[in-house]
Amino acid sequence: MARTTGSDGEKTEAAVREAAVSLIARLGYEAMSMRQLAAEVGVQAAALYRYFPTKEDLLFTLMREHMEGLLKAWDAARPASADPVIRLAAYVENHIAFHIERRHATHVSNMELRSLSHERLTQILKMRTAYEKELRTILRDGVEVGAFEVDDTGLTAMALIQMMTGVIVWFRPGERLSIAEVTASYLSMTMRLVGATISHGTARPSGRAGDAVAL
Amino acid sequence: MARTTGSDGEKTEAAVREAAVSLIARLGYEAMSMRQLAAEVGVQAAALYRYFPTKEDLLFTLMREHMEGLLKAWDAARPASADPVIRLAAYVENHIAFHIERRHATHVSNMELRSLSHERLTQILKMRTAYEKELRTILRDGVEVGAFEVDDTGLTAMALIQMMTGVIVWFRPGERLSIAEVTASYLSMTMRLVGATISHGTARPSGRAGDAVAL
DNA sequence: GAATTAATTGAACGTTCGTTTTATTAGTAC
DNA sequence: GTACTAATAAAACGAACGTTCAATTAATTC
């Protein structure tokens, strides 16, 4: 047999990407075989090589597009306001929403970096660093205008990102907490962590407002 | 050739464990071959099977001992005091110290869970859950006596653990920050995050004391 | 409807994998 | 120094891996 009825390159490629993200997230990149992936798509292993020249190319493509999506999402969500509190709130909300929505892809991008060639690893890390720099800038601006009280902006940015991204480890949609509840909690924790002074009603306006934060 | 001069089972086993932690942390469990591990130890692959019946047994042993070490470390560090602030501070300090000291082993225990059989995975997760429960208890007690202000103790515990464990991702000893500085920062962030009311001089006594925490 | 292109199969390639078996030597006990 | 045990080497096992190649069929073009 050869070409199958109804076969379509675009659809097959999309199916490969989707199955690959799911399989790599579940089994790990090294543990997933090309034959396994092909079986999931309903195709022979050789067919995969029409779309991705090597297994590593497939991984890299998934990661690059994930990171591009993250940067693009933040670009779209970035508020016009200069207020660091508003900007930080937008960053947190975007980060949580994006990562919950793409749990599997995030897992792949975070866990499989070591399977990339040096050059490609650098490329992915560059995007990641750019994304993290956005948060550091917000924190630094906040400290400058007295909206935040932070020891070390670099360390705090890393701590916040680890905390927020960690949501994909334990959160399961449809369980005890809704996405909105989780987001609200992380927002509140973030604002306390950076010692935010409430300036607008960005978070839940029910909180006690106006006072600064102690150690 | 066969037995080599100066060969000693205990020393070889210890060398295997050490090399395995380092190699798995760097390459990943699936990507590390038994031949590679044997070469690192300076031995033939077949010799490894004298100490660990299968590759997965080796992985499981490393993980189990890591988790046992973590639980034992917390048992030793657990303060006598009933004060939630003191207990939380001890938990954070122990967690950070333990994880920085055993970066590679933590990496293995966190990243390679999917390579365990169902039964063994359950066993490791049970230990992990027990450790996390300690933090939830501290938080719940703190909320009860009014020392902490927390939305959801379960969610907050997970967020804190993710934040703290994340230190191994970016922290490198001997760089900009010392372990003491990092620990102090994480302690301060933690206390703010849970809305702690300062009751004793547990953290750095330089902090402004006495006042509660806003959103 | 013939020619061309797109999509896929089936079989095979050489390599590497985890593991087992057997033989051989170093250390230890008496 | 002989008997026994501990520790390893060397070679081999079948299975699985990523990848390639030639053949074959479906869709498209003219």
Tab-separated table of C-alpha atoms (C1' of nucleotides) in Angstrom:
chain	number	residue	atom	x	y	z
A	1	MET	CA	0.000	0.000	0.000
A	2	ALA	CA	1.046	3.598	-0.335
A	3	ARG	CA	-0.876	6.840	-0.284
A	4	THR	CA	-4.133	6.384	1.607
A	5	THR	CA	-7.482	7.819	0.591
A	6	GLY	CA	-8.219	11.166	2.151
A	7	SER	CA	-4.623	11.727	3.190
A	8	ASP	CA	-3.647	15.387	3.530
A	9	GLY	CA	-0.220	16.697	4.383
A	10	GLU	CA	-1.392	19.617	6.460
A	11	LYS	CA	-3.721	17.538	8.563
A	12	THR	CA	-1.115	14.847	9.105
A	13	GLU	CA	1.499	17.360	10.180
A	14	ALA	CA	-0.910	18.935	12.657
A	15	ALA	CA	-1.802	15.514	14.009
A	16	VAL	CA	1.892	14.697	14.416
A	17	ARG	CA	2.526	17.875	16.384
A	18	GLU	CA	-0.416	17.310	18.652
A	19	ALA	CA	0.394	13.670	19.308
A	20	ALA	CA	4.058	14.501	19.850
A	21	VAL	CA	3.340	17.118	22.510
A	22	SER	CA	1.076	14.741	24.337
A	23	LEU	CA	3.396	11.755	24.086
A	24	ILE	CA	6.563	13.621	25.003
A	25	ALA	CA	4.811	15.200	27.969
A	26	ARG	CA	3.694	11.783	29.163
A	27	LEU	CA	6.711	9.596	28.368
A	28	GLY	CA	9.550	12.028	27.887
A	29	TYR	CA	11.347	12.798	24.646
A	30	GLU	CA	13.940	10.043	24.895
A	31	ALA	CA	11.393	7.436	25.903
A	32	MET	CA	9.035	8.197	23.033
A	33	SER	CA	9.908	6.269	19.886
A	34	MET	CA	9.103	7.458	16.417
A	35	ARG	CA	7.150	4.260	15.874
A	36	GLN	CA	5.047	4.995	18.937
A	37	LEU	CA	4.352	8.494	17.704
A	38	ALA	CA	3.469	7.207	14.259
A	39	ALA	CA	1.085	4.651	15.732
A	40	GLU	CA	-0.646	7.397	17.708
A	41	VAL	CA	-1.161	9.357	14.490
A	42	GLY	CA	-2.253	6.243	12.627
A	43	VAL	CA	0.605	6.168	10.169
A	44	GLN	CA	3.897	4.370	9.563
A	45	ALA	CA	7.083	5.742	11.131
A	46	ALA	CA	8.604	6.571	7.759
A	47	ALA	CA	5.769	9.002	7.042
A	48	LEU	CA	6.889	11.261	9.894
A	49	TYR	CA	10.083	12.068	8.030
A	50	ARG	CA	8.141	13.841	5.337
A	51	TYR	CA	7.361	16.565	7.904
A	52	PHE	CA	10.308	16.574	10.268
A	53	PRO	CA	13.777	15.586	9.049
A	54	THR	CA	14.854	14.244	12.458
A	55	LYS	CA	13.359	13.551	15.852
A	56	GLU	CA	15.255	16.477	17.309
A	57	ASP	CA	13.866	18.789	14.626
A	58	LEU	CA	10.415	17.809	15.768
A	59	LEU	CA	11.236	18.593	19.390
A	60	PHE	CA	12.834	21.892	18.522
A	61	THR	CA	9.874	22.952	16.404
A	62	LEU	CA	7.469	22.240	19.233
A	63	MET	CA	9.566	24.179	21.710
A	64	ARG	CA	10.218	27.142	19.472
A	65	GLU	CA	6.576	27.564	18.628
A	66	HIS	CA	5.635	27.259	22.270
A	67	MET	CA	8.035	30.008	23.266
A	68	GLU	CA	6.977	32.196	20.360
A	69	GLY	CA	3.392	31.738	21.470
A	70	LEU	CA	4.264	32.754	25.010
A	71	LEU	CA	6.034	35.922	23.886
A	72	LYS	CA	3.217	36.753	21.503
A	73	ALA	CA	0.596	36.195	24.192
A	74	TRP	CA	2.374	38.585	26.534
A	75	ASP	CA	2.727	41.125	23.749
A	76	ALA	CA	-1.016	40.997	23.274
A	77	ALA	CA	-1.794	41.121	26.994
A	78	ARG	CA	0.720	43.816	27.901
A	79	PRO	CA	-1.221	46.771	29.320
A	80	ALA	CA	-0.797	50.316	28.128
A	81	SER	CA	-0.595	51.604	31.702
A	82	ALA	CA	2.778	52.428	33.240
A	83	ASP	CA	1.599	51.396	36.698
A	84	PRO	CA	3.809	48.498	37.866
A	85	VAL	CA	0.956	46.975	39.864
A	86	ILE	CA	-1.266	46.811	36.798
A	87	ARG	CA	1.575	45.475	34.684
A	88	LEU	CA	2.492	42.830	37.243
A	89	ALA	CA	-1.128	41.740	37.529
A	90	ALA	CA	-1.356	41.416	33.756
A	91	TYR	CA	1.879	39.412	33.669
A	92	VAL	CA	0.673	36.988	36.308
A	93	GLU	CA	-2.759	36.559	34.734
A	94	ASN	CA	-1.313	35.984	31.290
A	95	HIS	CA	1.300	33.582	32.575
A	96	ILE	CA	-1.149	31.435	34.503
A	97	ALA	CA	-3.760	31.407	31.746
A	98	PHE	CA	-1.218	30.514	29.083
A	99	HIS	CA	0.399	27.756	31.100
A	100	ILE	CA	-2.800	26.135	32.275
A	101	GLU	CA	-4.093	26.149	28.725
A	102	ARG	CA	-0.911	24.542	27.405
A	103	ARG	CA	0.149	22.281	30.215
A	104	HIS	CA	1.610	19.588	27.981
A	105	ALA	CA	3.585	21.942	25.774
A	106	THR	CA	4.950	23.740	28.823
A	107	HIS	CA	6.033	20.436	30.280
A	108	VAL	CA	7.911	19.667	27.078
A	109	SER	CA	9.555	23.078	26.885
A	110	ASN	CA	10.681	22.941	30.497
A	111	MET	CA	11.777	19.336	30.803
A	112	GLU	CA	13.368	18.414	27.494
A	113	LEU	CA	15.862	21.214	27.050
A	114	ARG	CA	18.780	18.848	27.497
A	115	SER	CA	17.843	16.944	24.361
A	116	LEU	CA	18.505	19.983	22.205
A	117	SER	CA	21.770	20.673	20.430
A	118	HIS	CA	23.852	23.449	21.934
A	119	GLU	CA	22.896	25.925	19.250
A	120	ARG	CA	19.193	25.249	19.508
A	121	LEU	CA	19.276	25.248	23.279
A	122	THR	CA	20.776	28.716	23.135
A	123	GLN	CA	18.016	29.820	20.802
A	124	ILE	CA	15.262	28.629	23.150
A	125	LEU	CA	16.958	30.031	26.240
A	126	LYS	CA	17.249	33.384	24.541
A	127	MET	CA	13.491	33.562	24.160
A	128	ARG	CA	12.979	32.415	27.716
A	129	THR	CA	15.374	35.036	29.028
A	130	ALA	CA	13.580	37.734	27.058
A	131	TYR	CA	10.299	36.688	28.617
A	132	GLU	CA	11.751	36.678	32.129
A	133	LYS	CA	13.339	40.053	31.558
A	134	GLU	CA	9.889	41.527	31.125
A	135	LEU	CA	9.067	40.522	34.679
A	136	ARG	CA	12.342	41.833	36.053
A	137	THR	CA	11.677	45.166	34.387
A	138	ILE	CA	8.249	45.397	35.952
A	139	LEU	CA	9.681	44.602	39.382
A	140	ARG	CA	12.514	47.112	39.018
A	141	ASP	CA	10.137	49.851	37.898
A	142	GLY	CA	7.868	49.013	40.815
A	143	VAL	CA	10.706	49.304	43.299
A	144	GLU	CA	11.800	52.613	41.762
A	145	VAL	CA	8.426	54.268	42.180
A	146	GLY	CA	7.923	52.717	45.591
A	147	ALA	CA	5.098	50.413	44.591
A	148	PHE	CA	7.016	47.238	45.465
A	149	GLU	CA	9.402	46.325	48.219
A	150	VAL	CA	11.790	43.672	46.967
A	151	ASP	CA	15.242	42.534	48.133
A	152	ASP	CA	16.585	41.419	44.802
A	153	THR	CA	14.600	41.795	41.600
A	154	GLY	CA	16.440	39.013	39.781
A	155	LEU	CA	15.908	36.487	42.536
A	156	THR	CA	12.318	37.556	43.051
A	157	ALA	CA	11.537	37.247	39.349
A	158	MET	CA	12.871	33.692	39.269
A	159	ALA	CA	10.976	32.779	42.428
A	160	LEU	CA	7.729	34.173	41.009
A	161	ILE	CA	8.112	32.396	37.696
A	162	GLN	CA	8.889	29.087	39.361
A	163	MET	CA	5.904	29.519	41.635
A	164	MET	CA	3.530	30.400	38.809
A	165	THR	CA	4.731	27.803	36.338
A	166	GLY	CA	4.470	25.190	39.059
A	167	VAL	CA	0.717	25.451	38.740
A	168	ILE	CA	0.842	22.950	35.880
A	169	VAL	CA	2.296	20.314	38.174
A	170	TRP	CA	-0.645	20.033	40.525
A	171	PHE	CA	-3.557	21.847	38.901
A	172	ARG	CA	-6.135	19.749	37.080
A	173	PRO	CA	-9.045	21.563	35.413
A	174	GLY	CA	-12.414	20.556	36.727
A	175	GLU	CA	-11.240	19.609	40.189
A	176	ARG	CA	-11.649	21.488	43.424
A	177	LEU	CA	-10.593	24.892	42.143
A	178	SER	CA	-11.577	26.789	39.014
A	179	ILE	CA	-9.043	28.537	36.828
A	180	ALA	CA	-10.425	31.884	37.994
A	181	GLU	CA	-9.962	30.936	41.643
A	182	VAL	CA	-6.437	29.715	41.072
A	183	THR	CA	-5.519	32.842	39.149
A	184	ALA	CA	-6.961	35.060	41.878
A	185	SER	CA	-4.994	33.223	44.539
A	186	TYR	CA	-1.716	33.439	42.641
A	187	LEU	CA	-2.335	37.110	41.989
A	188	SER	CA	-2.908	37.751	45.649
A	189	MET	CA	0.154	35.733	46.667
A	190	THR	CA	2.279	37.568	44.119
A	191	MET	CA	1.207	40.992	45.298
A	192	ARG	CA	1.930	40.133	48.895
A	193	LEU	CA	5.275	38.607	47.980
A	194	VAL	CA	6.476	41.776	46.277
A	195	GLY	CA	5.051	43.935	49.040
A	196	ALA	CA	2.728	45.737	46.671
A	197	THR	CA	0.973	48.886	47.739
A	198	ILE	CA	-2.549	48.869	46.343
A	199	SER	CA	-2.913	51.722	43.935
A	200	HIS	CA	-5.872	50.744	41.765
A	201	GLY	CA	-8.541	48.135	41.899
A	202	THR	CA	-6.597	45.717	39.761
A	203	ALA	CA	-6.833	42.667	41.948
A	204	ARG	CA	-9.928	41.819	43.924
A	205	PRO	CA	-11.083	45.157	45.330
A	206	SER	CA	-12.266	43.371	48.455
A	207	GLY	CA	-8.798	43.297	49.984
A	208	ARG	CA	-7.791	45.728	52.655
A	209	ALA	CA	-6.257	48.576	50.746
A	210	GLY	CA	-3.797	51.337	51.263
A	211	ASP	CA	-1.323	49.954	53.706
A	212	ALA	CA	2.186	48.886	52.963
A	213	VAL	CA	3.609	45.523	53.726
A	214	ALA	CA	5.933	44.306	56.453
A	215	LEU	CA	8.621	41.669	56.236
B	1	MET	CA	40.730	-10.316	32.777
B	2	ALA	CA	38.396	-10.499	35.735
B	3	ARG	CA	38.615	-9.129	39.255
B	4	THR	CA	40.935	-6.138	39.339
B	5	THR	CA	43.460	-5.343	42.030
B	6	GLY	CA	42.105	-3.208	44.799
B	7	SER	CA	38.489	-3.759	43.798
B	8	ASP	CA	36.020	-3.375	46.627
B	9	GLY	CA	32.273	-3.891	46.386
B	10	GLU	CA	31.302	-1.120	48.773
B	11	LYS	CA	33.440	1.449	47.063
B	12	THR	CA	32.263	0.447	43.633
B	13	GLU	CA	28.612	0.650	44.654
B	14	ALA	CA	29.112	4.092	46.146
B	15	ALA	CA	30.894	5.212	42.986
B	16	VAL	CA	28.030	3.879	40.883
B	17	ARG	CA	25.440	5.817	42.894
B	18	GLU	CA	27.403	9.008	42.721
B	19	ALA	CA	28.090	8.741	39.012
B	20	ALA	CA	24.480	7.775	38.320
B	21	VAL	CA	23.046	10.826	40.091
B	22	SER	CA	25.380	13.090	38.203
B	23	LEU	CA	24.827	11.447	34.817
B	24	ILE	CA	21.049	11.167	35.120
B	25	ALA	CA	20.828	14.780	36.236
B	26	ARG	CA	22.848	15.864	33.222
B	27	LEU	CA	21.558	13.568	30.482
B	28	GLY	CA	18.279	12.252	31.824
B	29	TYR	CA	17.525	8.699	32.867
B	30	GLU	CA	16.489	7.420	29.441
B	31	ALA	CA	19.411	9.064	27.709
B	32	MET	CA	21.999	7.620	30.068
B	33	SER	CA	23.172	4.167	29.008
B	34	MET	CA	24.483	1.574	31.384
B	35	ARG	CA	27.681	1.473	29.366
B	36	GLN	CA	28.117	5.205	29.802
B	37	LEU	CA	27.589	4.897	33.537
B	38	ALA	CA	30.034	1.997	33.733
B	39	ALA	CA	32.668	3.979	31.849
B	40	GLU	CA	32.250	6.881	34.277
B	41	VAL	CA	32.889	4.504	37.162
B	42	GLY	CA	35.793	2.863	35.327
B	43	VAL	CA	34.233	-0.567	35.016
B	44	GLN	CA	32.443	-2.766	32.495
B	45	ALA	CA	28.666	-2.550	32.151
B	46	ALA	CA	28.155	-6.088	33.389
B	47	ALA	CA	29.720	-5.179	36.731
B	48	LEU	CA	26.857	-2.795	37.476
B	49	TYR	CA	24.449	-5.696	37.662
B	50	ARG	CA	26.199	-7.012	40.724
B	51	TYR	CA	24.829	-4.019	42.648
B	52	PHE	CA	21.566	-3.161	40.919
B	53	PRO	CA	19.503	-5.867	39.223
B	54	THR	CA	18.053	-3.492	36.620
B	55	LYS	CA	18.453	0.086	35.481
B	56	GLU	CA	15.120	0.971	37.015
B	57	ASP	CA	16.173	-0.501	40.337
B	58	LEU	CA	19.100	1.850	40.316
B	59	LEU	CA	16.857	4.845	39.628
B	60	PHE	CA	14.376	3.827	42.288
B	61	THR	CA	17.098	3.352	44.896
B	62	LEU	CA	18.471	6.818	44.231
B	63	MET	CA	15.026	8.396	44.480
B	64	ARG	CA	13.936	6.513	47.568
B	65	GLU	CA	17.093	7.380	49.453
B	66	HIS	CA	16.777	11.004	48.403
B	67	MET	CA	13.232	11.216	49.727
B	68	GLU	CA	14.144	9.373	52.911
B	69	GLY	CA	16.959	11.853	53.383
B	70	LEU	CA	14.593	14.754	52.936
B	71	LEU	CA	12.122	13.423	55.485
B	72	LYS	CA	14.916	12.628	57.916
B	73	ALA	CA	16.438	16.077	57.489
B	74	TRP	CA	13.110	17.705	58.308
B	75	ASP	CA	12.660	15.436	61.296
B	76	ALA	CA	15.999	16.603	62.620
B	77	ALA	CA	15.333	20.255	61.862
B	78	ARG	CA	11.751	20.344	63.133
B	79	PRO	CA	11.606	22.843	65.990
B	80	ALA	CA	10.110	22.049	69.363
B	81	SER	CA	8.170	25.306	69.358
B	82	ALA	CA	4.480	25.328	68.481
B	83	ASP	CA	4.725	28.782	66.945
B	84	PRO	CA	3.744	28.487	63.244
B	85	VAL	CA	6.108	31.287	62.269
B	86	ILE	CA	9.068	29.516	63.804
B	87	ARG	CA	8.010	26.234	62.271
B	88	LEU	CA	7.525	27.757	58.842
B	89	ALA	CA	10.925	29.433	59.026
B	90	ALA	CA	12.538	26.126	59.937
B	91	TYR	CA	10.740	24.380	57.075
B	92	VAL	CA	11.914	26.933	54.548
B	93	GLU	CA	15.480	26.959	55.813
B	94	ASN	CA	15.710	23.189	55.838
B	95	HIS	CA	14.130	22.887	52.407
B	96	ILE	CA	16.455	25.375	50.767
B	97	ALA	CA	19.580	24.057	52.447
B	98	PHE	CA	18.757	20.464	51.587
B	99	HIS	CA	17.933	21.173	47.975
B	100	ILE	CA	20.898	23.398	47.271
B	101	GLU	CA	23.189	20.800	48.797
B	102	ARG	CA	21.691	18.027	46.685
B	103	ARG	CA	20.853	19.767	43.458
B	104	HIS	CA	21.557	16.795	41.225
B	105	ALA	CA	19.643	14.291	43.311
B	106	THR	CA	16.673	16.660	43.518
B	107	HIS	CA	16.731	17.045	39.772
B	108	VAL	CA	16.576	13.288	39.413
B	109	SER	CA	13.783	12.870	41.942
B	110	ASN	CA	11.683	15.591	40.341
B	111	MET	CA	12.246	14.891	36.664
B	112	GLU	CA	12.440	11.140	36.296
B	113	LEU	CA	9.287	10.052	38.072
B	114	ARG	CA	7.735	8.883	34.834
B	115	SER	CA	10.390	6.220	34.390
B	116	LEU	CA	9.238	4.418	37.525
B	117	SER	CA	6.793	1.533	37.535
B	118	HIS	CA	3.333	2.335	38.843
B	119	GLU	CA	3.966	0.701	42.186
B	120	ARG	CA	7.263	2.417	42.769
B	121	LEU	CA	5.931	5.750	41.610
B	122	THR	CA	3.210	5.451	44.225
B	123	GLN	CA	5.820	4.709	46.857
B	124	ILE	CA	7.844	7.812	46.047
B	125	LEU	CA	4.785	10.016	45.779
B	126	LYS	CA	3.633	8.838	49.184
B	127	MET	CA	6.838	10.134	50.735
B	128	ARG	CA	6.548	13.354	48.825
B	129	THR	CA	2.976	13.852	49.949
B	130	ALA	CA	3.959	13.213	53.549
B	131	TYR	CA	6.620	15.894	53.287
B	132	GLU	CA	4.221	18.375	51.726
B	133	LYS	CA	1.622	17.633	54.360
B	134	GLU	CA	4.007	18.939	56.986
B	135	LEU	CA	3.924	22.325	55.294
B	136	ARG	CA	0.144	22.311	54.944
B	137	THR	CA	-0.188	21.564	58.636
B	138	ILE	CA	2.058	24.468	59.548
B	139	LEU	CA	0.046	26.782	57.333
B	140	ARG	CA	-3.289	25.577	58.696
B	141	ASP	CA	-2.117	25.962	62.287
B	142	GLY	CA	-0.851	29.428	61.463
B	143	VAL	CA	-4.184	30.447	59.997
B	144	GLU	CA	-6.006	29.056	63.020
B	145	VAL	CA	-4.052	31.090	65.525
B	146	GLY	CA	-4.146	34.157	63.314
B	147	ALA	CA	-0.433	34.171	62.528
B	148	PHE	CA	-0.954	33.716	58.780
B	149	GLU	CA	-3.466	35.032	56.316
B	150	VAL	CA	-3.898	32.538	53.517
B	151	ASP	CA	-6.676	31.921	50.982
B	152	ASP	CA	-6.172	28.217	50.510
B	153	THR	CA	-3.597	26.278	52.492
B	154	GLY	CA	-3.305	23.480	49.915
B	155	LEU	CA	-2.703	25.824	47.030
B	156	THR	CA	-0.350	27.989	49.067
B	157	ALA	CA	1.697	24.983	50.156
B	158	MET	CA	2.156	23.871	46.553
B	159	ALA	CA	3.055	27.375	45.441
B	160	LEU	CA	5.637	27.703	48.211
B	161	ILE	CA	7.220	24.348	47.489
B	162	GLN	CA	7.447	25.060	43.775
B	163	MET	CA	8.973	28.436	44.506
B	164	MET	CA	11.529	27.060	46.941
B	165	THR	CA	12.503	23.996	44.958
B	166	GLY	CA	12.921	26.199	41.909
B	167	VAL	CA	16.046	27.563	43.499
B	168	ILE	CA	18.015	24.636	42.110
B	169	VAL	CA	17.152	25.693	38.565
B	170	TRP	CA	18.927	29.021	38.601
B	171	PHE	CA	21.131	29.077	41.695
B	172	ARG	CA	24.816	28.288	41.258
B	173	PRO	CA	27.032	28.308	44.362
B	174	GLY	CA	29.834	30.803	44.234
B	175	GLU	CA	28.073	33.245	41.954
B	176	ARG	CA	26.504	36.565	42.793
B	177	LEU	CA	24.567	35.425	45.857
B	178	SER	CA	25.631	33.306	48.813
B	179	ILE	CA	23.502	30.489	50.164
B	180	ALA	CA	22.800	32.570	53.262
B	181	GLU	CA	21.586	35.499	51.177
B	182	VAL	CA	19.367	33.301	49.055
B	183	THR	CA	17.903	31.610	52.113
B	184	ALA	CA	17.205	34.945	53.766
B	185	SER	CA	15.464	36.220	50.650
B	186	TYR	CA	13.290	33.145	50.301
B	187	LEU	CA	12.415	33.314	53.974
B	188	SER	CA	11.380	36.910	53.650
B	189	MET	CA	9.346	36.225	50.492
B	190	THR	CA	7.653	33.282	52.168
B	191	MET	CA	6.663	35.253	55.236
B	192	ARG	CA	5.208	38.033	53.152
B	193	LEU	CA	3.408	35.570	50.902
B	194	VAL	CA	1.597	33.953	53.824
B	195	GLY	CA	0.886	37.321	55.414
B	196	ALA	CA	2.850	36.452	58.525
B	197	THR	CA	2.583	38.567	61.624
B	198	ILE	CA	6.007	38.827	63.223
B	199	SER	CA	5.901	37.240	66.652
B	200	HIS	CA	9.528	36.445	67.450
B	201	GLY	CA	12.856	37.329	65.999
B	202	THR	CA	12.938	34.251	63.817
B	203	ALA	CA	13.820	35.839	60.550
B	204	ARG	CA	16.234	38.703	60.298
B	205	PRO	CA	15.478	40.844	63.348
B	206	SER	CA	16.217	43.920	61.273
B	207	GLY	CA	12.816	43.802	59.597
B	208	ARG	CA	10.072	46.132	60.662
B	209	ALA	CA	8.132	44.160	63.194
B	210	GLY	CA	4.688	44.024	64.585
B	211	ASP	CA	2.452	45.010	61.735
B	212	ALA	CA	0.106	42.778	59.828
B	213	VAL	CA	0.104	42.374	56.124
B	214	ALA	CA	-2.145	43.718	53.418
B	215	LEU	CA	-3.241	41.990	50.245
C	1	DG	C1'	-7.234	10.232	-19.599
C	2	DA	C1'	-2.341	10.785	-19.464
C	3	DA	C1'	1.320	12.955	-16.895
C	4	DT	C1'	2.726	14.734	-12.719
C	5	DT	C1'	2.923	15.491	-7.950
C	6	DA	C1'	1.759	14.416	-2.995
C	7	DA	C1'	1.456	11.093	0.575
C	8	DT	C1'	2.366	6.961	2.365
C	9	DT	C1'	3.804	1.945	2.913
C	10	DG	C1'	6.871	-1.942	3.799
C	11	DA	C1'	11.202	-3.536	4.219
C	12	DA	C1'	15.623	-2.940	5.422
C	13	DC	C1'	20.118	-0.662	7.419
C	14	DG	C1'	23.506	-0.307	10.906
C	15	DT	C1'	23.716	0.904	15.706
C	16	DT	C1'	22.806	0.847	20.340
C	17	DC	C1'	20.243	-0.680	24.108
C	18	DG	C1'	19.553	-3.435	28.725
C	19	DT	C1'	20.774	-7.659	30.209
C	20	DT	C1'	22.777	-12.565	30.734
C	21	DT	C1'	26.257	-16.011	30.709
C	22	DT	C1'	30.622	-17.783	31.363
C	23	DA	C1'	35.240	-17.522	32.516
C	24	DT	C1'	38.904	-15.537	35.181
C	25	DT	C1'	41.370	-13.265	38.683
C	26	DA	C1'	41.939	-10.871	43.565
C	27	DG	C1'	41.246	-11.310	48.149
C	28	DT	C1'	40.215	-14.125	52.437
C	29	DA	C1'	39.928	-18.051	55.696
C	30	DC	C1'	41.921	-21.903	57.529
D	1	DG	C1'	49.321	-22.991	50.202
D	2	DT	C1'	44.934	-24.713	49.315
D	3	DA	C1'	39.862	-23.961	49.270
D	4	DC	C1'	36.516	-20.641	48.895
D	5	DT	C1'	34.280	-16.385	47.900
D	6	DA	C1'	33.987	-11.610	45.936
D	7	DA	C1'	34.497	-8.778	41.982
D	8	DT	C1'	35.102	-8.167	37.601
D	9	DA	C1'	35.922	-8.778	32.256
D	10	DA	C1'	34.643	-10.327	27.756
D	11	DA	C1'	31.458	-11.760	24.695
D	12	DA	C1'	27.130	-12.477	23.265
D	13	DC	C1'	21.737	-12.146	23.220
D	14	DG	C1'	17.496	-10.520	21.113
D	15	DA	C1'	15.021	-6.401	20.843
D	16	DA	C1'	14.376	-1.771	19.761
D	17	DC	C1'	16.089	2.427	18.053
D	18	DG	C1'	16.322	6.465	14.372
D	19	DT	C1'	16.529	6.679	9.739
D	20	DT	C1'	16.663	5.604	4.567
D	21	DC	C1'	15.053	3.812	0.229
D	22	DA	C1'	12.342	2.022	-3.305
D	23	DA	C1'	7.828	0.977	-4.595
D	24	DT	C1'	3.013	2.211	-4.792
D	25	DT	C1'	-1.202	4.573	-4.744
D	26	DA	C1'	-4.281	8.960	-4.347
D	27	DA	C1'	-5.002	13.405	-5.839
D	28	DT	C1'	-4.191	17.083	-9.095
D	29	DT	C1'	-3.091	19.271	-13.476
D	30	DC	C1'	-3.725	19.953	-18.237
